[in-house]
Amino acid sequence: MPQHFFNDAQKAQIVKAIQAAELNSSGEIRLHIEKNCTKPNVLDRAKEIFQEIGMTNTAQQNGVLFYLAVEDRKFAVIGDKGIDKVVPEDFWESTKELLKSHFSQGLFTEGFIKAIHLAGEQLKQYFPYQKDDTNELPDEISFG
């Protein structure tokens, strides 16, 4: 069911947004979708997924995960250690609020596209794009 939450065109739009956001920054962005959150705390589950899908495998520890548990209606945005070391504590609040406002209207594709773009803009300040930057993680949506 999580694989069918977005149609193929919507998935392509989200992947395109990830690719565009990564052109602003050396950060790596992923989206993971699953049916249910298997932990009481959504952040705990997002951290678990972060590890499972290899988000810690970036040289600058600057990966960002957007996590969505469809049926539980839970989501999270988390960054790796390298990001957490340099950004303010409330760094992801504007991104989460943007998602929340879109999700409440049922606009999941648009919400993710705008939030991913915002994340790329936010990361640009701390992790600017480098000429020799390589794509360290896949841009595809992962599913649980």
PDB file of C-alpha atoms in Angstrom:
ATOM      1  CA  MET A   1       0.000   0.000   0.000  1.00  0.00           C
ATOM      2  CA  PRO A   2       2.730   2.603   0.721  1.00  0.00           C
ATOM      3  CA  GLN A   3       4.055   2.093  -2.837  1.00  0.00           C
ATOM      4  CA  HIS A   4       0.662   3.162  -4.159  1.00  0.00           C
ATOM      5  CA  PHE A   5       0.243   6.236  -1.967  1.00  0.00           C
ATOM      6  CA  PHE A   6       1.568   8.326  -4.868  1.00  0.00           C
ATOM      7  CA  ASN A   7       0.978   7.544  -8.525  1.00  0.00           C
ATOM      8  CA  ASP A   8       3.931   7.289 -10.912  1.00  0.00           C
ATOM      9  CA  ALA A   9       3.658  10.916 -12.022  1.00  0.00           C
ATOM     10  CA  GLN A  10       3.604  12.145  -8.411  1.00  0.00           C
ATOM     11  CA  LYS A  11       6.607   9.966  -7.530  1.00  0.00           C
ATOM     12  CA  ALA A  12       8.486  11.406 -10.506  1.00  0.00           C
ATOM     13  CA  GLN A  13       7.653  14.966  -9.381  1.00  0.00           C
ATOM     14  CA  ILE A  14       8.956  14.252  -5.866  1.00  0.00           C
ATOM     15  CA  VAL A  15      12.171  12.645  -7.163  1.00  0.00           C
ATOM     16  CA  LYS A  16      12.659  15.658  -9.464  1.00  0.00           C
ATOM     17  CA  ALA A  17      12.229  17.948  -6.417  1.00  0.00           C
ATOM     18  CA  ILE A  18      14.867  15.953  -4.515  1.00  0.00           C
ATOM     19  CA  GLN A  19      17.284  16.226  -7.434  1.00  0.00           C
ATOM     20  CA  ALA A  20      16.681  19.970  -7.757  1.00  0.00           C
ATOM     21  CA  ALA A  21      17.099  20.547  -4.011  1.00  0.00           C
ATOM     22  CA  GLU A  22      20.367  18.632  -4.025  1.00  0.00           C
ATOM     23  CA  LEU A  23      21.697  21.042  -6.673  1.00  0.00           C
ATOM     24  CA  ASN A  24      21.484  23.789  -4.046  1.00  0.00           C
ATOM     25  CA  SER A  25      23.415  21.895  -1.412  1.00  0.00           C
ATOM     26  CA  SER A  26      25.863  19.067  -0.848  1.00  0.00           C
ATOM     27  CA  GLY A  27      23.203  17.561   1.444  1.00  0.00           C
ATOM     28  CA  GLU A  28      21.403  14.341   0.536  1.00  0.00           C
ATOM     29  CA  ILE A  29      17.608  14.110   0.775  1.00  0.00           C
ATOM     30  CA  ARG A  30      15.446  10.982   0.924  1.00  0.00           C
ATOM     31  CA  LEU A  31      11.746  10.236   1.407  1.00  0.00           C
ATOM     32  CA  HIS A  32      10.611   7.036   3.104  1.00  0.00           C
ATOM     33  CA  ILE A  33       6.963   5.972   3.228  1.00  0.00           C
ATOM     34  CA  GLU A  34       5.447   3.084   5.130  1.00  0.00           C
ATOM     35  CA  LYS A  35       2.002   1.975   6.194  1.00  0.00           C
ATOM     36  CA  ASN A  36       2.403   2.237   9.975  1.00  0.00           C
ATOM     37  CA  CYS A  37       4.872   3.694  12.424  1.00  0.00           C
ATOM     38  CA  THR A  38       6.169   0.757  14.462  1.00  0.00           C
ATOM     39  CA  LYS A  39       7.358   2.904  17.362  1.00  0.00           C
ATOM     40  CA  PRO A  40       5.282   5.009  19.782  1.00  0.00           C
ATOM     41  CA  ASN A  41       7.434   8.037  18.926  1.00  0.00           C
ATOM     42  CA  VAL A  42       7.626   8.923  15.226  1.00  0.00           C
ATOM     43  CA  LEU A  43      11.117  10.408  15.641  1.00  0.00           C
ATOM     44  CA  ASP A  44      12.398   7.108  17.021  1.00  0.00           C
ATOM     45  CA  ARG A  45      11.053   5.301  13.966  1.00  0.00           C
ATOM     46  CA  ALA A  46      12.460   7.926  11.596  1.00  0.00           C
ATOM     47  CA  LYS A  47      15.902   7.523  13.225  1.00  0.00           C
ATOM     48  CA  GLU A  48      15.648   3.754  12.802  1.00  0.00           C
ATOM     49  CA  ILE A  49      14.774   4.129   9.106  1.00  0.00           C
ATOM     50  CA  PHE A  50      17.574   6.685   8.721  1.00  0.00           C
ATOM     51  CA  GLN A  51      20.039   3.959   9.747  1.00  0.00           C
ATOM     52  CA  GLU A  52      18.347   1.163   7.771  1.00  0.00           C
ATOM     53  CA  ILE A  53      18.416   2.958   4.424  1.00  0.00           C
ATOM     54  CA  GLY A  54      22.030   4.099   4.767  1.00  0.00           C
ATOM     55  CA  MET A  55      21.475   7.789   5.403  1.00  0.00           C
ATOM     56  CA  THR A  56      24.560   7.886   7.639  1.00  0.00           C
ATOM     57  CA  ASN A  57      26.778   7.065   4.646  1.00  0.00           C
ATOM     58  CA  THR A  58      27.502  10.646   3.593  1.00  0.00           C
ATOM     59  CA  ALA A  59      30.952  12.182   3.931  1.00  0.00           C
ATOM     60  CA  GLN A  60      29.692  15.342   5.661  1.00  0.00           C
ATOM     61  CA  GLN A  61      26.941  13.580   7.632  1.00  0.00           C
ATOM     62  CA  ASN A  62      24.420  15.853   5.934  1.00  0.00           C
ATOM     63  CA  GLY A  63      21.568  13.564   4.989  1.00  0.00           C
ATOM     64  CA  VAL A  64      17.928  14.591   5.494  1.00  0.00           C
ATOM     65  CA  LEU A  65      15.065  12.143   5.815  1.00  0.00           C
ATOM     66  CA  PHE A  66      11.414  12.910   5.235  1.00  0.00           C
ATOM     67  CA  TYR A  67       9.412  10.099   6.848  1.00  0.00           C
ATOM     68  CA  LEU A  68       5.692   9.373   6.464  1.00  0.00           C
ATOM     69  CA  ALA A  69       3.575   6.639   8.088  1.00  0.00           C
ATOM     70  CA  VAL A  70       0.454   6.754   5.919  1.00  0.00           C
ATOM     71  CA  GLU A  71      -2.180   5.021   8.030  1.00  0.00           C
ATOM     72  CA  ASP A  72      -0.968   6.454  11.329  1.00  0.00           C
ATOM     73  CA  ARG A  73      -0.857   9.953   9.823  1.00  0.00           C
ATOM     74  CA  LYS A  74       2.576  10.594  11.345  1.00  0.00           C
ATOM     75  CA  PHE A  75       5.546  12.270   9.742  1.00  0.00           C
ATOM     76  CA  ALA A  76       9.008  13.502  10.666  1.00  0.00           C
ATOM     77  CA  VAL A  77      11.902  15.422   9.188  1.00  0.00           C
ATOM     78  CA  ILE A  78      15.338  14.598  10.565  1.00  0.00           C
ATOM     79  CA  GLY A  79      18.921  15.396   9.671  1.00  0.00           C
ATOM     80  CA  ASP A  80      22.201  13.635  10.305  1.00  0.00           C
ATOM     81  CA  LYS A  81      24.817  14.585  12.920  1.00  0.00           C
ATOM     82  CA  GLY A  82      26.691  16.952  10.629  1.00  0.00           C
ATOM     83  CA  ILE A  83      23.567  19.041  10.140  1.00  0.00           C
ATOM     84  CA  ASP A  84      22.543  18.945  13.795  1.00  0.00           C
ATOM     85  CA  LYS A  85      25.994  20.247  14.826  1.00  0.00           C
ATOM     86  CA  VAL A  86      25.678  23.481  12.873  1.00  0.00           C
ATOM     87  CA  VAL A  87      22.004  24.408  12.637  1.00  0.00           C
ATOM     88  CA  PRO A  88      19.715  25.972  15.251  1.00  0.00           C
ATOM     89  CA  GLU A  89      17.621  23.573  17.327  1.00  0.00           C
ATOM     90  CA  ASP A  90      14.368  24.582  15.601  1.00  0.00           C
ATOM     91  CA  PHE A  91      15.902  24.278  12.110  1.00  0.00           C
ATOM     92  CA  TRP A  92      13.253  21.878  10.777  1.00  0.00           C
ATOM     93  CA  GLU A  93      10.209  23.601  12.326  1.00  0.00           C
ATOM     94  CA  SER A  94       9.353  25.694   9.263  1.00  0.00           C
ATOM     95  CA  THR A  95       9.657  22.603   7.077  1.00  0.00           C
ATOM     96  CA  LYS A  96       7.411  20.578   9.385  1.00  0.00           C
ATOM     97  CA  GLU A  97       4.832  23.387   9.524  1.00  0.00           C
ATOM     98  CA  LEU A  98       4.806  23.612   5.733  1.00  0.00           C
ATOM     99  CA  LEU A  99       4.178  19.856   5.509  1.00  0.00           C
ATOM    100  CA  LYS A 100       1.499  19.965   8.192  1.00  0.00           C
ATOM    101  CA  SER A 101      -0.443  22.729   6.437  1.00  0.00           C
ATOM    102  CA  HIS A 102      -0.379  20.875   3.108  1.00  0.00           C
ATOM    103  CA  PHE A 103      -1.139  17.476   4.632  1.00  0.00           C
ATOM    104  CA  SER A 104      -4.168  18.865   6.469  1.00  0.00           C
ATOM    105  CA  GLN A 105      -5.579  19.779   3.044  1.00  0.00           C
ATOM    106  CA  GLY A 106      -4.705  16.387   1.551  1.00  0.00           C
ATOM    107  CA  LEU A 107      -1.964  17.940  -0.588  1.00  0.00           C
ATOM    108  CA  PHE A 108       0.765  15.375   0.049  1.00  0.00           C
ATOM    109  CA  THR A 109       2.627  15.641  -3.262  1.00  0.00           C
ATOM    110  CA  GLU A 110       2.641  19.440  -3.201  1.00  0.00           C
ATOM    111  CA  GLY A 111       3.639  19.437   0.465  1.00  0.00           C
ATOM    112  CA  PHE A 112       6.621  17.190  -0.099  1.00  0.00           C
ATOM    113  CA  ILE A 113       7.739  19.097  -3.190  1.00  0.00           C
ATOM    114  CA  LYS A 114       7.652  22.430  -1.365  1.00  0.00           C
ATOM    115  CA  ALA A 115       9.224  21.043   1.819  1.00  0.00           C
ATOM    116  CA  ILE A 116      12.018  19.339  -0.113  1.00  0.00           C
ATOM    117  CA  HIS A 117      12.701  22.602  -1.951  1.00  0.00           C
ATOM    118  CA  LEU A 118      12.745  24.466   1.376  1.00  0.00           C
ATOM    119  CA  ALA A 119      15.132  21.898   2.871  1.00  0.00           C
ATOM    120  CA  GLY A 120      17.498  22.389  -0.066  1.00  0.00           C
ATOM    121  CA  GLU A 121      17.401  26.158   0.415  1.00  0.00           C
ATOM    122  CA  GLN A 122      17.972  25.832   4.159  1.00  0.00           C
ATOM    123  CA  LEU A 123      20.871  23.418   3.712  1.00  0.00           C
ATOM    124  CA  LYS A 124      22.528  25.640   1.094  1.00  0.00           C
ATOM    125  CA  GLN A 125      23.509  28.058   3.859  1.00  0.00           C
ATOM    126  CA  TYR A 126      25.424  25.405   5.828  1.00  0.00           C
ATOM    127  CA  PHE A 127      26.343  22.876   3.142  1.00  0.00           C
ATOM    128  CA  PRO A 128      26.678  24.729  -0.166  1.00  0.00           C
ATOM    129  CA  TYR A 129      26.860  22.744  -3.383  1.00  0.00           C
ATOM    130  CA  GLN A 130      30.422  21.875  -4.384  1.00  0.00           C
ATOM    131  CA  LYS A 131      31.601  21.543  -7.997  1.00  0.00           C
ATOM    132  CA  ASP A 132      32.927  18.073  -7.303  1.00  0.00           C
ATOM    133  CA  ASP A 133      29.816  17.008  -5.373  1.00  0.00           C
ATOM    134  CA  THR A 134      28.670  13.457  -6.010  1.00  0.00           C
ATOM    135  CA  ASN A 135      25.235  12.033  -5.376  1.00  0.00           C
ATOM    136  CA  GLU A 136      26.010   9.842  -2.364  1.00  0.00           C
ATOM    137  CA  LEU A 137      22.508   8.403  -1.867  1.00  0.00           C
ATOM    138  CA  PRO A 138      19.726   7.356  -4.246  1.00  0.00           C
ATOM    139  CA  ASP A 139      17.065   9.977  -4.951  1.00  0.00           C
ATOM    140  CA  GLU A 140      14.242   7.439  -5.255  1.00  0.00           C
ATOM    141  CA  ILE A 141      11.486   7.172  -2.662  1.00  0.00           C
ATOM    142  CA  SER A 142      11.941   4.176  -0.381  1.00  0.00           C
ATOM    143  CA  PHE A 143       9.052   2.151   0.994  1.00  0.00           C
ATOM    144  CA  GLY A 144       8.604   0.023   4.087  1.00  0.00           C
TER     145      GLY A 144
END
